[in-house]
Amino acid sequence: MTAEGKNPVNVAVSGASGQISYSLLFRIASGDVFGKDTPVHLRLLDIPQAVSAAQGVAMELFDAAFPLVTGITVTDKAEEAFEDAQAVFLVGSKPRGKGEERSDLLAANGKIFGPQGKAINDHAAKDVRVLVVGNPANTNCLIAKASAPDIPANHFTAMTRLDHNRSLAQLSDKLGAPVKDFAKMTVWGNHSATQFPDVTYATVNGESVADKVDEKWLADEFRPRVAKRGAEIIEVRGKSSAASAASAAIDHMRDWFAGTPEGDWVSVSLPSDGSYGIDEGLVASVPCRSVNGEWEVVKDLEISDAQRKLIDANVEELRNEKKIVEDSGLI
Ligand code: NAX
């Protein structure tokens, strides 16, 4: 307990010495997730070769003298990192190597996310909230959840909030209205180029976005731009998105703990409850509201044939990814 009377929140971040964490950790430390009056204990996890670099990040966090940081743990042991964790950001993953197929990538990451899921199951708080950022995020999340039978399924999520935010930014630019005026954007499916950023229900100042843009712009510019924005950033910046990814992770976890604004929803990848024709258990992005600290899928939206086709392409891709990890004995 701190002098102010609030217990610190235990927050674990894997891939702690990587570029996303270099932004993420400092924003968690400054109170952007749990509020400016909630202390945090940061638990940094990385692989043995990167622990020294993670120690360096911890030294910088220390030097920043954040009033809310009550402790920093640096470790290469998942059990230690996840001890009593209430929030876990799984950022670290293995990138695709030269000549590797997607199946190799899925298999390599399965070996990371399976044991991490088990360590979360055995050592974290029972109501821990997990966000998988490391790619392929949806299926990594599926694997982690499969190893954590004691944690509620909807406490395992994967990040499509960056795709959601990118969509809002593109719409804001196109329609000349501030991001805050938009609501009910939806990104369906997988965090991959197949994803379906969908403006069907989106509003700007309460008016339909779909009425203000034409299908040609949506199909030729908006959807491909959002889905391939990661590649565009790499081309221009020379490195993959980092601060914007960290910011989306902050938005996701903050809304999960504090709730989504009235009259709005956000895009969250979580194990499907069968809604919208998505196979139960597949980790797919759907519109969600956060109510009393739990994600609730927005139900009963009407789906047109055109939407159905784009959602189904994602379901098919996620099914294939699941099959690969099943065939490799990872779940
Ligand atoms: P970096 O390569 O900078 O950092 C990755 C870190 O993870 C390294 O420190 C590495 O040592 C660590 N790591 C590897 N295996 C680990 C393990 N078993 N346990 C703990 N740590 C481990 O990558 P960065 O740019 O930070 O990106 C991290 C991940 O986010 C990548 O998989 C990337 O593809 C993914 N992204 C996901 C996004 C999303 O929207 N879901 C968007 C941004 C980003 O592309």
mmCIF file of C-alpha atoms and ligand atoms in Angstrom:
data_model
loop_
_atom_site.group_PDB
_atom_site.id
_atom_site.type_symbol
_atom_site.label_atom_id
_atom_site.label_comp_id
_atom_site.label_asym_id
_atom_site.label_seq_id
_atom_site.Cartn_x
_atom_site.Cartn_y
_atom_site.Cartn_z
ATOM 1 C CA MET A 1 0.000 0.000 0.000
ATOM 2 C CA THR A 2 1.312 3.481 -0.827
ATOM 3 C CA ALA A 3 0.950 6.609 1.259
ATOM 4 C CA GLU A 4 -2.100 7.580 -0.829
ATOM 5 C CA GLY A 5 -3.719 4.247 0.073
ATOM 6 C CA LYS A 6 -3.921 2.595 -3.366
ATOM 7 C CA ASN A 7 -2.205 -0.728 -3.975
ATOM 8 C CA PRO A 8 0.163 -0.676 -6.957
ATOM 9 C CA VAL A 9 -1.053 -2.455 -10.094
ATOM 10 C CA ASN A 10 1.372 -5.163 -11.207
ATOM 11 C CA VAL A 11 1.958 -4.671 -14.937
ATOM 12 C CA ALA A 12 4.063 -7.101 -16.974
ATOM 13 C CA VAL A 13 5.496 -6.231 -20.392
ATOM 14 C CA SER A 14 7.296 -8.800 -22.558
ATOM 15 C CA GLY A 15 9.715 -7.707 -25.264
ATOM 16 C CA ALA A 16 10.716 -5.019 -22.769
ATOM 17 C CA SER A 17 13.869 -3.939 -24.562
ATOM 18 C CA GLY A 18 12.173 -3.636 -27.957
ATOM 19 C CA GLN A 19 11.059 -0.490 -29.721
ATOM 20 C CA ILE A 20 7.333 -0.642 -28.852
ATOM 21 C CA SER A 21 8.093 -1.168 -25.165
ATOM 22 C CA TYR A 22 10.465 1.810 -25.212
ATOM 23 C CA SER A 23 7.392 3.989 -25.656
ATOM 24 C CA LEU A 24 4.821 1.802 -23.886
ATOM 25 C CA LEU A 25 6.617 1.464 -20.551
ATOM 26 C CA PHE A 26 7.071 5.197 -20.108
ATOM 27 C CA ARG A 27 3.410 5.882 -20.809
ATOM 28 C CA ILE A 28 2.273 3.216 -18.352
ATOM 29 C CA ALA A 29 4.664 4.752 -15.821
ATOM 30 C CA SER A 30 3.180 8.198 -16.306
ATOM 31 C CA GLY A 31 -0.336 7.001 -15.524
ATOM 32 C CA ASP A 32 -1.830 6.801 -19.016
ATOM 33 C CA VAL A 33 -3.447 3.391 -18.426
ATOM 34 C CA PHE A 34 -4.492 3.203 -14.795
ATOM 35 C CA GLY A 35 -4.866 6.896 -14.045
ATOM 36 C CA LYS A 36 -2.716 9.579 -12.480
ATOM 37 C CA ASP A 37 -3.425 8.395 -8.931
ATOM 38 C CA THR A 38 -2.705 4.686 -9.358
ATOM 39 C CA PRO A 39 0.815 3.440 -8.590
ATOM 40 C CA VAL A 40 2.336 0.711 -10.760
ATOM 41 C CA HIS A 41 4.952 -1.986 -10.307
ATOM 42 C CA LEU A 42 6.535 -2.618 -13.718
ATOM 43 C CA ARG A 43 7.685 -6.148 -14.531
ATOM 44 C CA LEU A 44 9.953 -6.271 -17.587
ATOM 45 C CA LEU A 45 10.424 -9.578 -19.415
ATOM 46 C CA ASP A 46 12.849 -10.293 -22.247
ATOM 47 C CA ILE A 47 15.008 -13.150 -23.490
ATOM 48 C CA PRO A 48 18.397 -13.754 -21.788
ATOM 49 C CA GLN A 49 20.357 -12.055 -24.616
ATOM 50 C CA ALA A 50 18.222 -8.912 -24.218
ATOM 51 C CA VAL A 51 18.003 -8.705 -20.437
ATOM 52 C CA SER A 52 20.960 -6.333 -20.236
ATOM 53 C CA ALA A 53 19.221 -3.944 -22.646
ATOM 54 C CA ALA A 54 16.029 -4.276 -20.574
ATOM 55 C CA GLN A 55 18.084 -3.360 -17.480
ATOM 56 C CA GLY A 56 19.095 -0.213 -19.348
ATOM 57 C CA VAL A 57 15.431 0.625 -19.994
ATOM 58 C CA ALA A 58 14.750 0.044 -16.290
ATOM 59 C CA MET A 59 17.567 2.466 -15.413
ATOM 60 C CA GLU A 60 15.956 5.105 -17.611
ATOM 61 C CA LEU A 61 12.544 4.484 -16.037
ATOM 62 C CA PHE A 62 14.244 4.918 -12.646
ATOM 63 C CA ASP A 63 15.945 8.136 -13.758
ATOM 64 C CA ALA A 64 12.644 9.561 -15.002
ATOM 65 C CA ALA A 65 11.551 9.537 -11.323
ATOM 66 C CA PHE A 66 7.911 8.798 -12.106
ATOM 67 C CA PRO A 67 5.935 9.409 -8.888
ATOM 68 C CA LEU A 68 3.635 6.450 -9.680
ATOM 69 C CA VAL A 69 6.347 3.802 -10.107
ATOM 70 C CA THR A 70 6.763 1.839 -6.890
ATOM 71 C CA GLY A 71 9.044 -0.857 -8.263
ATOM 72 C CA ILE A 72 10.682 -2.281 -11.385
ATOM 73 C CA THR A 73 11.518 -5.964 -11.887
ATOM 74 C CA VAL A 74 13.657 -7.099 -14.835
ATOM 75 C CA THR A 75 13.790 -10.792 -15.647
ATOM 76 C CA ASP A 76 14.093 -13.447 -18.361
ATOM 77 C CA LYS A 77 11.767 -15.767 -16.422
ATOM 78 C CA ALA A 78 8.096 -15.639 -17.376
ATOM 79 C CA GLU A 79 6.989 -16.973 -13.958
ATOM 80 C CA GLU A 80 8.720 -14.074 -12.228
ATOM 81 C CA ALA A 81 7.475 -11.467 -14.710
ATOM 82 C CA PHE A 82 3.846 -12.574 -14.412
ATOM 83 C CA GLU A 83 3.804 -13.017 -10.627
ATOM 84 C CA ASP A 84 0.508 -11.473 -9.401
ATOM 85 C CA ALA A 85 0.239 -9.495 -12.644
ATOM 86 C CA GLN A 86 -3.105 -7.763 -13.163
ATOM 87 C CA ALA A 87 -2.276 -6.511 -16.649
ATOM 88 C CA VAL A 88 0.037 -8.186 -19.154
ATOM 89 C CA PHE A 89 1.236 -6.762 -22.460
ATOM 90 C CA LEU A 90 2.720 -9.586 -24.581
ATOM 91 C CA VAL A 91 4.784 -7.515 -26.992
ATOM 92 C CA GLY A 92 7.843 -9.725 -27.525
ATOM 93 C CA SER A 93 7.723 -12.229 -30.355
ATOM 94 C CA LYS A 94 9.967 -13.784 -32.954
ATOM 95 C CA PRO A 95 9.994 -11.926 -36.271
ATOM 96 C CA ARG A 96 9.843 -13.832 -39.547
ATOM 97 C CA GLY A 97 13.330 -14.929 -40.591
ATOM 98 C CA LYS A 98 14.709 -14.946 -44.150
ATOM 99 C CA GLY A 99 13.069 -17.645 -46.268
ATOM 100 C CA GLU A 100 10.662 -18.617 -43.481
ATOM 101 C CA GLU A 101 7.056 -19.477 -44.334
ATOM 102 C CA ARG A 102 4.109 -18.144 -42.313
ATOM 103 C CA SER A 103 3.749 -21.654 -40.872
ATOM 104 C CA ASP A 104 7.355 -21.464 -39.552
ATOM 105 C CA LEU A 105 6.532 -18.109 -37.975
ATOM 106 C CA LEU A 106 3.385 -19.482 -36.333
ATOM 107 C CA ALA A 107 5.264 -22.515 -35.039
ATOM 108 C CA ALA A 108 8.172 -20.455 -33.671
ATOM 109 C CA ASN A 109 5.813 -18.089 -31.891
ATOM 110 C CA GLY A 110 3.722 -20.964 -30.593
ATOM 111 C CA LYS A 111 6.769 -22.035 -28.634
ATOM 112 C CA ILE A 112 6.858 -18.600 -26.994
ATOM 113 C CA PHE A 113 3.152 -17.960 -26.403
ATOM 114 C CA GLY A 114 2.256 -21.448 -25.140
ATOM 115 C CA PRO A 115 4.674 -21.347 -22.188
ATOM 116 C CA GLN A 116 3.873 -17.683 -21.528
ATOM 117 C CA GLY A 117 0.148 -18.514 -21.418
ATOM 118 C CA LYS A 118 0.883 -21.285 -18.924
ATOM 119 C CA ALA A 119 3.042 -18.993 -16.790
ATOM 120 C CA ILE A 120 0.215 -16.430 -16.767
ATOM 121 C CA ASN A 121 -2.247 -19.154 -15.783
ATOM 122 C CA ASP A 122 -0.059 -20.354 -12.917
ATOM 123 C CA HIS A 123 1.356 -17.092 -11.583
ATOM 124 C CA ALA A 124 -0.729 -14.059 -12.548
ATOM 125 C CA ALA A 125 -3.801 -12.739 -10.719
ATOM 126 C CA LYS A 126 -6.855 -14.809 -11.650
ATOM 127 C CA ASP A 127 -8.553 -11.755 -13.165
ATOM 128 C CA VAL A 128 -5.446 -10.747 -15.146
ATOM 129 C CA ARG A 129 -6.100 -8.905 -18.407
ATOM 130 C CA VAL A 130 -3.821 -9.876 -21.285
ATOM 131 C CA LEU A 131 -3.158 -7.970 -24.510
ATOM 132 C CA VAL A 132 -1.127 -9.716 -27.218
ATOM 133 C CA VAL A 133 0.696 -7.257 -29.484
ATOM 134 C CA GLY A 134 3.416 -9.526 -30.893
ATOM 135 C CA ASN A 135 2.614 -10.860 -34.350
ATOM 136 C CA PRO A 136 0.863 -12.882 -35.633
ATOM 137 C CA ALA A 137 -1.121 -11.404 -32.751
ATOM 138 C CA ASN A 138 -4.492 -13.134 -33.139
ATOM 139 C CA THR A 139 -3.130 -16.639 -33.334
ATOM 140 C CA ASN A 140 -0.440 -15.983 -30.704
ATOM 141 C CA CYS A 141 -3.334 -14.998 -28.446
ATOM 142 C CA LEU A 142 -5.217 -18.202 -29.341
ATOM 143 C CA ILE A 143 -2.140 -20.228 -28.354
ATOM 144 C CA ALA A 144 -1.600 -18.347 -25.078
ATOM 145 C CA LYS A 145 -5.253 -18.760 -24.102
ATOM 146 C CA ALA A 146 -5.142 -22.496 -24.855
ATOM 147 C CA SER A 147 -2.452 -22.834 -22.157
ATOM 148 C CA ALA A 148 -4.388 -20.816 -19.579
ATOM 149 C CA PRO A 149 -7.547 -22.777 -18.723
ATOM 150 C CA ASP A 150 -8.027 -21.036 -15.352
ATOM 151 C CA ILE A 151 -8.247 -17.524 -16.810
ATOM 152 C CA PRO A 152 -11.540 -16.369 -18.386
ATOM 153 C CA ALA A 153 -11.334 -16.647 -22.189
ATOM 154 C CA ASN A 154 -12.323 -13.019 -22.738
ATOM 155 C CA HIS A 155 -9.377 -11.877 -20.605
ATOM 156 C CA PHE A 156 -7.106 -12.846 -23.515
ATOM 157 C CA THR A 157 -7.157 -10.253 -26.290
ATOM 158 C CA ALA A 158 -5.060 -9.352 -29.318
ATOM 159 C CA MET A 159 -4.486 -5.865 -30.628
ATOM 160 C CA THR A 160 -6.504 -4.447 -33.500
ATOM 161 C CA ARG A 161 -6.741 -1.050 -31.815
ATOM 162 C CA LEU A 162 -3.930 0.305 -33.968
ATOM 163 C CA ASP A 163 -5.938 -0.605 -37.083
ATOM 164 C CA HIS A 164 -8.984 1.023 -35.451
ATOM 165 C CA ASN A 165 -7.014 4.196 -34.674
ATOM 166 C CA ARG A 166 -5.500 4.268 -38.158
ATOM 167 C CA SER A 167 -9.040 4.088 -39.574
ATOM 168 C CA LEU A 168 -10.190 7.019 -37.437
ATOM 169 C CA ALA A 169 -7.166 9.061 -38.515
ATOM 170 C CA GLN A 170 -7.838 8.377 -42.212
ATOM 171 C CA LEU A 171 -11.521 9.297 -41.842
ATOM 172 C CA SER A 172 -10.682 12.429 -39.924
ATOM 173 C CA ASP A 173 -8.293 13.486 -42.688
ATOM 174 C CA LYS A 174 -10.783 12.690 -45.459
ATOM 175 C CA LEU A 175 -13.813 14.409 -43.901
ATOM 176 C CA GLY A 176 -11.968 17.283 -42.216
ATOM 177 C CA ALA A 177 -13.462 16.590 -38.785
ATOM 178 C CA PRO A 178 -11.482 15.949 -35.589
ATOM 179 C CA VAL A 179 -11.000 12.324 -34.498
ATOM 180 C CA LYS A 180 -13.066 12.979 -31.355
ATOM 181 C CA ASP A 181 -16.181 13.559 -33.499
ATOM 182 C CA PHE A 182 -16.141 9.970 -34.830
ATOM 183 C CA ALA A 183 -17.741 6.937 -33.207
ATOM 184 C CA LYS A 184 -18.576 3.290 -33.919
ATOM 185 C CA MET A 185 -15.694 2.458 -36.239
ATOM 186 C CA THR A 186 -15.251 -1.314 -36.575
ATOM 187 C CA VAL A 187 -12.291 -3.414 -37.652
ATOM 188 C CA TRP A 188 -13.280 -7.031 -38.237
ATOM 189 C CA GLY A 189 -11.086 -10.107 -38.306
ATOM 190 C CA ASN A 190 -7.363 -10.615 -38.268
ATOM 191 C CA HIS A 191 -4.541 -8.134 -37.663
ATOM 192 C CA SER A 192 -3.215 -8.838 -41.139
ATOM 193 C CA ALA A 193 -3.641 -7.449 -44.640
ATOM 194 C CA THR A 194 -6.954 -9.365 -44.817
ATOM 195 C CA GLN A 195 -8.541 -7.247 -42.051
ATOM 196 C CA PHE A 196 -11.791 -5.456 -42.794
ATOM 197 C CA PRO A 197 -11.945 -1.829 -41.614
ATOM 198 C CA ASP A 198 -15.685 -1.212 -41.821
ATOM 199 C CA VAL A 199 -17.400 2.200 -41.729
ATOM 200 C CA THR A 200 -20.951 0.815 -42.068
ATOM 201 C CA TYR A 201 -22.002 1.892 -38.548
ATOM 202 C CA ALA A 202 -19.487 4.710 -38.098
ATOM 203 C CA THR A 203 -20.732 8.199 -37.365
ATOM 204 C CA VAL A 204 -19.267 11.691 -37.436
ATOM 205 C CA ASN A 205 -21.092 14.081 -35.128
ATOM 206 C CA GLY A 206 -23.942 11.579 -35.119
ATOM 207 C CA GLU A 207 -24.250 11.451 -38.921
ATOM 208 C CA SER A 208 -23.477 8.386 -41.015
ATOM 209 C CA VAL A 209 -19.919 8.253 -42.350
ATOM 210 C CA ALA A 210 -21.006 5.838 -45.088
ATOM 211 C CA ASP A 211 -23.280 8.567 -46.490
ATOM 212 C CA LYS A 212 -20.332 10.943 -46.843
ATOM 213 C CA VAL A 213 -17.837 8.689 -48.655
ATOM 214 C CA ASP A 214 -18.270 6.540 -51.754
ATOM 215 C CA GLU A 215 -17.658 2.817 -52.049
ATOM 216 C CA LYS A 216 -14.891 3.384 -54.602
ATOM 217 C CA TRP A 217 -12.852 5.416 -52.102
ATOM 218 C CA LEU A 218 -13.499 2.833 -49.401
ATOM 219 C CA ALA A 219 -12.477 -0.099 -51.618
ATOM 220 C CA ASP A 220 -9.568 1.496 -53.513
ATOM 221 C CA GLU A 221 -8.057 3.788 -50.907
ATOM 222 C CA PHE A 222 -9.361 3.548 -47.342
ATOM 223 C CA ARG A 223 -9.369 -0.200 -46.723
ATOM 224 C CA PRO A 224 -6.020 -0.995 -48.411
ATOM 225 C CA ARG A 225 -4.392 2.070 -46.804
ATOM 226 C CA VAL A 226 -5.429 1.025 -43.298
ATOM 227 C CA ALA A 227 -4.638 -2.656 -43.842
ATOM 228 C CA LYS A 228 -1.206 -1.921 -45.323
ATOM 229 C CA ARG A 229 -0.307 1.078 -43.171
ATOM 230 C CA GLY A 230 2.293 -0.964 -41.271
ATOM 231 C CA ALA A 231 4.206 -1.612 -44.508
ATOM 232 C CA GLU A 232 3.882 2.060 -45.488
ATOM 233 C CA ILE A 233 5.409 3.148 -42.172
ATOM 234 C CA ILE A 234 8.327 0.723 -42.650
ATOM 235 C CA GLU A 235 8.938 2.092 -46.136
ATOM 236 C CA VAL A 236 9.028 5.712 -44.975
ATOM 237 C CA ARG A 237 10.463 5.418 -41.441
ATOM 238 C CA GLY A 238 12.765 2.513 -42.132
ATOM 239 C CA LYS A 239 11.427 0.726 -39.045
ATOM 240 C CA SER A 240 8.039 -0.692 -38.080
ATOM 241 C CA SER A 241 5.417 1.307 -36.176
ATOM 242 C CA ALA A 242 6.407 1.664 -32.555
ATOM 243 C CA ALA A 243 5.021 4.721 -30.746
ATOM 244 C CA SER A 244 1.647 4.464 -32.519
ATOM 245 C CA ALA A 245 1.490 0.749 -31.633
ATOM 246 C CA ALA A 246 2.331 1.559 -28.009
ATOM 247 C CA SER A 247 -0.326 4.274 -27.998
ATOM 248 C CA ALA A 248 -2.935 1.827 -29.300
ATOM 249 C CA ALA A 249 -1.942 -0.693 -26.619
ATOM 250 C CA ILE A 250 -2.394 2.046 -23.995
ATOM 251 C CA ASP A 251 -5.839 2.916 -25.419
ATOM 252 C CA HIS A 252 -6.885 -0.761 -25.390
ATOM 253 C CA MET A 253 -5.854 -1.461 -21.798
ATOM 254 C CA ARG A 254 -7.113 1.916 -20.476
ATOM 255 C CA ASP A 255 -10.554 1.369 -21.990
ATOM 256 C CA TRP A 256 -10.627 -2.199 -20.680
ATOM 257 C CA PHE A 257 -10.066 -1.031 -17.093
ATOM 258 C CA ALA A 258 -11.923 2.302 -17.258
ATOM 259 C CA GLY A 259 -14.696 1.668 -19.823
ATOM 260 C CA THR A 260 -15.442 2.892 -23.341
ATOM 261 C CA PRO A 261 -17.152 6.264 -23.799
ATOM 262 C CA GLU A 262 -20.961 6.298 -23.844
ATOM 263 C CA GLY A 263 -22.357 5.770 -27.346
ATOM 264 C CA ASP A 264 -19.108 4.447 -28.800
ATOM 265 C CA TRP A 265 -17.295 1.155 -29.211
ATOM 266 C CA VAL A 266 -13.806 -0.008 -30.176
ATOM 267 C CA SER A 267 -12.271 -2.920 -32.091
ATOM 268 C CA VAL A 268 -10.948 -5.776 -29.972
ATOM 269 C CA SER A 269 -9.657 -9.192 -30.999
ATOM 270 C CA LEU A 270 -10.851 -11.786 -28.515
ATOM 271 C CA PRO A 271 -11.888 -15.453 -28.480
ATOM 272 C CA SER A 272 -15.147 -15.584 -30.448
ATOM 273 C CA ASP A 273 -18.388 -16.445 -28.668
ATOM 274 C CA GLY A 274 -19.801 -17.451 -32.056
ATOM 275 C CA SER A 275 -21.238 -14.016 -32.864
ATOM 276 C CA TYR A 276 -21.311 -12.859 -36.477
ATOM 277 C CA GLY A 277 -20.656 -16.339 -37.855
ATOM 278 C CA ILE A 278 -17.098 -16.424 -36.482
ATOM 279 C CA ASP A 279 -16.132 -19.923 -35.261
ATOM 280 C CA GLU A 280 -16.215 -20.120 -31.484
ATOM 281 C CA GLY A 281 -12.748 -19.731 -29.999
ATOM 282 C CA LEU A 282 -11.058 -18.093 -33.010
ATOM 283 C CA VAL A 283 -9.436 -14.855 -31.883
ATOM 284 C CA ALA A 284 -11.045 -12.315 -34.200
ATOM 285 C CA SER A 285 -11.637 -8.587 -34.069
ATOM 286 C CA VAL A 286 -15.205 -7.480 -33.375
ATOM 287 C CA PRO A 287 -16.863 -4.298 -32.069
ATOM 288 C CA CYS A 288 -16.750 -4.242 -28.255
ATOM 289 C CA ARG A 289 -17.771 -2.053 -25.369
ATOM 290 C CA SER A 290 -15.999 -2.247 -22.036
ATOM 291 C CA VAL A 291 -18.515 -2.476 -19.184
ATOM 292 C CA ASN A 292 -17.407 -2.892 -15.551
ATOM 293 C CA GLY A 293 -13.957 -4.002 -16.671
ATOM 294 C CA GLU A 294 -15.145 -6.658 -19.145
ATOM 295 C CA TRP A 295 -15.289 -6.570 -22.937
ATOM 296 C CA GLU A 296 -18.820 -7.094 -24.233
ATOM 297 C CA VAL A 297 -19.297 -7.821 -27.918
ATOM 298 C CA VAL A 298 -21.742 -5.404 -29.567
ATOM 299 C CA LYS A 299 -24.425 -7.817 -30.770
ATOM 300 C CA ASP A 300 -27.048 -7.922 -33.453
ATOM 301 C CA LEU A 301 -25.576 -5.492 -35.960
ATOM 302 C CA GLU A 302 -27.048 -6.095 -39.370
ATOM 303 C CA ILE A 303 -24.506 -7.572 -41.800
ATOM 304 C CA SER A 304 -24.902 -7.139 -45.564
ATOM 305 C CA ASP A 305 -23.720 -9.682 -48.140
ATOM 306 C CA ALA A 306 -20.786 -7.435 -49.011
ATOM 307 C CA GLN A 307 -19.699 -7.240 -45.363
ATOM 308 C CA ARG A 308 -20.231 -10.986 -44.958
ATOM 309 C CA LYS A 309 -17.773 -11.720 -47.766
ATOM 310 C CA LEU A 310 -15.047 -9.576 -46.219
ATOM 311 C CA ILE A 311 -15.605 -10.988 -42.716
ATOM 312 C CA ASP A 312 -15.591 -14.552 -44.077
ATOM 313 C CA ALA A 313 -12.200 -14.033 -45.752
ATOM 314 C CA ASN A 314 -10.806 -13.260 -42.293
ATOM 315 C CA VAL A 315 -12.513 -16.214 -40.668
ATOM 316 C CA GLU A 316 -11.007 -18.470 -43.323
ATOM 317 C CA GLU A 317 -7.514 -17.057 -42.739
ATOM 318 C CA LEU A 318 -7.829 -17.446 -38.960
ATOM 319 C CA ARG A 319 -9.112 -21.004 -39.396
ATOM 320 C CA ASN A 320 -6.048 -21.821 -41.500
ATOM 321 C CA GLU A 321 -3.717 -20.317 -38.897
ATOM 322 C CA LYS A 322 -5.454 -22.347 -36.202
ATOM 323 C CA LYS A 323 -5.072 -25.509 -38.269
ATOM 324 C CA ILE A 324 -1.335 -24.902 -38.671
ATOM 325 C CA VAL A 325 -0.811 -24.587 -34.921
ATOM 326 C CA GLU A 326 -3.053 -27.582 -34.255
ATOM 327 C CA ASP A 327 -1.103 -29.659 -36.766
ATOM 328 C CA SER A 328 2.141 -28.588 -35.077
ATOM 329 C CA GLY A 329 0.718 -29.820 -31.749
ATOM 330 C CA LEU A 330 0.876 -26.320 -30.258
ATOM 331 C CA ILE A 331 -2.716 -26.281 -29.062
HETATM 332 P P1 NAX B 1 11.444 -5.367 -31.481
HETATM 333 O O1 NAX B 1 12.151 -6.350 -32.344
HETATM 334 O O2 NAX B 1 11.978 -3.989 -31.350
HETATM 335 O O3 NAX B 1 11.340 -5.971 -30.014
HETATM 336 C C1 NAX B 1 10.904 -7.267 -29.760
HETATM 337 C C2 NAX B 1 11.418 -7.646 -28.390
HETATM 338 O O4 NAX B 1 10.845 -8.894 -28.030
HETATM 339 C C3 NAX B 1 12.927 -7.809 -28.332
HETATM 340 O O5 NAX B 1 13.407 -7.114 -27.203
HETATM 341 C C4 NAX B 1 13.104 -9.316 -28.186
HETATM 342 O O6 NAX B 1 14.278 -9.653 -27.462
HETATM 343 C C5 NAX B 1 11.838 -9.659 -27.394
HETATM 344 N N1 NAX B 1 11.467 -11.062 -27.384
HETATM 345 C C6 NAX B 1 11.624 -11.992 -28.367
HETATM 346 N N2 NAX B 1 11.224 -13.192 -27.930
HETATM 347 C C7 NAX B 1 10.792 -13.024 -26.666
HETATM 348 C C8 NAX B 1 10.315 -13.911 -25.670
HETATM 349 N N3 NAX B 1 10.203 -15.204 -25.896
HETATM 350 N N4 NAX B 1 9.986 -13.395 -24.471
HETATM 351 C C9 NAX B 1 10.127 -12.096 -24.214
HETATM 352 N N5 NAX B 1 10.616 -11.204 -25.096
HETATM 353 C C10 NAX B 1 10.949 -11.668 -26.305
HETATM 354 O O7 NAX B 1 9.933 -5.366 -31.959
HETATM 355 P P2 NAX B 1 8.815 -4.251 -31.759
HETATM 356 O O8 NAX B 1 8.912 -3.257 -32.848
HETATM 357 O O9 NAX B 1 8.814 -3.784 -30.357
HETATM 358 O O10 NAX B 1 7.502 -5.113 -32.099
HETATM 359 C C11 NAX B 1 7.081 -6.159 -31.246
HETATM 360 C C12 NAX B 1 5.975 -6.962 -31.891
HETATM 361 O O11 NAX B 1 4.827 -6.164 -32.136
HETATM 362 C C13 NAX B 1 6.338 -7.571 -33.263
HETATM 363 O O12 NAX B 1 5.885 -8.901 -33.302
HETATM 364 C C14 NAX B 1 5.542 -6.726 -34.237
HETATM 365 O O13 NAX B 1 5.278 -7.411 -35.432
HETATM 366 C C15 NAX B 1 4.307 -6.473 -33.425
HETATM 367 N N6 NAX B 1 3.423 -5.386 -33.865
HETATM 368 C C16 NAX B 1 2.097 -5.553 -33.692
HETATM 369 C C17 NAX B 1 1.180 -4.577 -34.011
HETATM 370 C C18 NAX B 1 -0.290 -4.768 -33.810
HETATM 371 O O14 NAX B 1 -1.037 -3.874 -34.196
HETATM 372 N N7 NAX B 1 -0.774 -5.883 -33.252
HETATM 373 C C19 NAX B 1 1.628 -3.291 -34.619
HETATM 374 C C20 NAX B 1 3.072 -2.991 -34.372
HETATM 375 C C21 NAX B 1 3.991 -4.181 -34.442
HETATM 376 O O15 NAX B 1 4.255 -4.450 -35.792
#
